[in-house]
Amino acid sequence: MKLEIKNISKQYGKKTVLQGVSQEFSEGVYGLLGPNGAGKTTLVKLICGLIDPTEGQVLYDGKSIAEYDRVELYRMYSAVFQQFSIMPVTVEEIVAEAPAAQVDSERVKKCLELAGMWERIQKLPNKLQSQFGRTIYEDGVEFSGGETQKLLLARAMYKSSPIMLLDEPTAALDPIAESEIYHKYNQISEGKTTVFISHRLASTNFCNRIILIEDGAICEEGTHRELLDKKGKYYNLFEMQAKYYREEEVAE
Ligand code: ADP
């Protein structure tokens, strides 16, 4: 699906967070990069209509999201934000966001496999039917931060919406699990337009395109290769992180 933001500005009170931002997104994986406070989360919230722009428009396939009703709009995207809630239901019901009778178990399996969570679930005595959380069920399962993140990613994949928005979907994962997810980004995003916020440049290698935000505007946009060749801000960030890792290696 074609997603377009057109001349978007956003102010919180008197503070301008985004100023005249325009960008088109089509099927594929887009990495959103930029320093803390640059406006990345604000942009993602605007894309899914959780907040309204002060100026400008968000369009899905040419139609302004202001013209969609809430239910229609909600069907268009799946999102993983830093703040989330999980209902105390079974694992398969969490992933499918539906009661047991409506769950497509094969699809749940595929999504959990791609998110790297299938083996963990298979080891639980009640497998997909395990109850989540101990608040209600004494034998409910608790997951670590990284495992919860994988579960949320599987849930976002299960939903057959054309747009997927991920706010640092791998922040709580260990480096190996994180790298496994990066390598599968294209499969995870299959057929979808995916925008994800990341701080790690290792992940942007796997994006179809990278968007660098600074001071409320897009300052660079292109493929990993193009941006490295440009030797601009992305290149400098990349060199800085690479140097840090290399120095760590030497220190070891
Ligand atoms: P990023 O995701 O790039 O770190 P955010 O989009 O979360 O940046 O925030 C951009 C700026 O907007 C920050 O300075 C933040 O403090 C401010 N901000 C975010 N949400 C609100 C809000 N609801 N009210 C006021 N200011 C906000």
Coordinates of C-alpha atoms in Angstrom, one line a residue, residues 78 80 91-92 94-97 107-118 121 128 147-160 164 166 169 181 188 192:
S78 CA -0.7 -2.9 13.0
V80 CA 4.0 -2.1 18.3
V91 CA -0.8 -17.1 23.8
E92 CA -2.7 -17.9 20.6
I94 CA -2.9 -12.7 22.1
V95 CA -1.2 -13.2 18.8
A96 CA -4.5 -13.5 16.8
E97 CA -6.3 -10.8 18.9
R107 CA -0.9 -18.4 10.9
V108 CA -0.1 -18.1 14.6
K109 CA 2.6 -20.7 14.2
K110 CA 4.2 -18.9 11.2
C111 CA 4.2 -15.5 13.0
L112 CA 5.7 -16.9 16.2
E113 CA 8.4 -18.7 14.1
L114 CA 9.3 -15.5 12.3
A115 CA 9.4 -13.6 15.6
G116 CA 11.7 -16.3 17.0
M117 CA 9.2 -17.3 19.7
W118 CA 7.9 -20.6 18.5
I121 CA 6.0 -21.6 23.3
L128 CA -0.4 -22.2 22.4
E147 CA 10.1 -12.5 24.8
T148 CA 7.2 -10.0 25.2
Q149 CA 8.6 -8.0 22.4
K150 CA 8.7 -11.1 20.2
L151 CA 5.1 -11.9 21.1
L152 CA 4.0 -8.3 20.2
L153 CA 5.9 -8.6 16.9
A154 CA 4.1 -11.9 16.1
R155 CA 0.8 -10.1 16.9
A156 CA 1.6 -7.2 14.5
M157 CA 2.5 -9.8 11.8
Y158 CA -0.7 -11.8 12.3
K159 CA -2.9 -8.9 11.6
S160 CA -3.4 -8.8 7.9
M164 CA 3.0 -2.1 10.0
L166 CA 7.2 -0.6 14.9
P169 CA 10.8 -3.5 18.1
I181 CA 15.0 -10.6 13.4
I188 CA 8.2 -10.3 8.5
K192 CA 3.3 -4.8 3.9

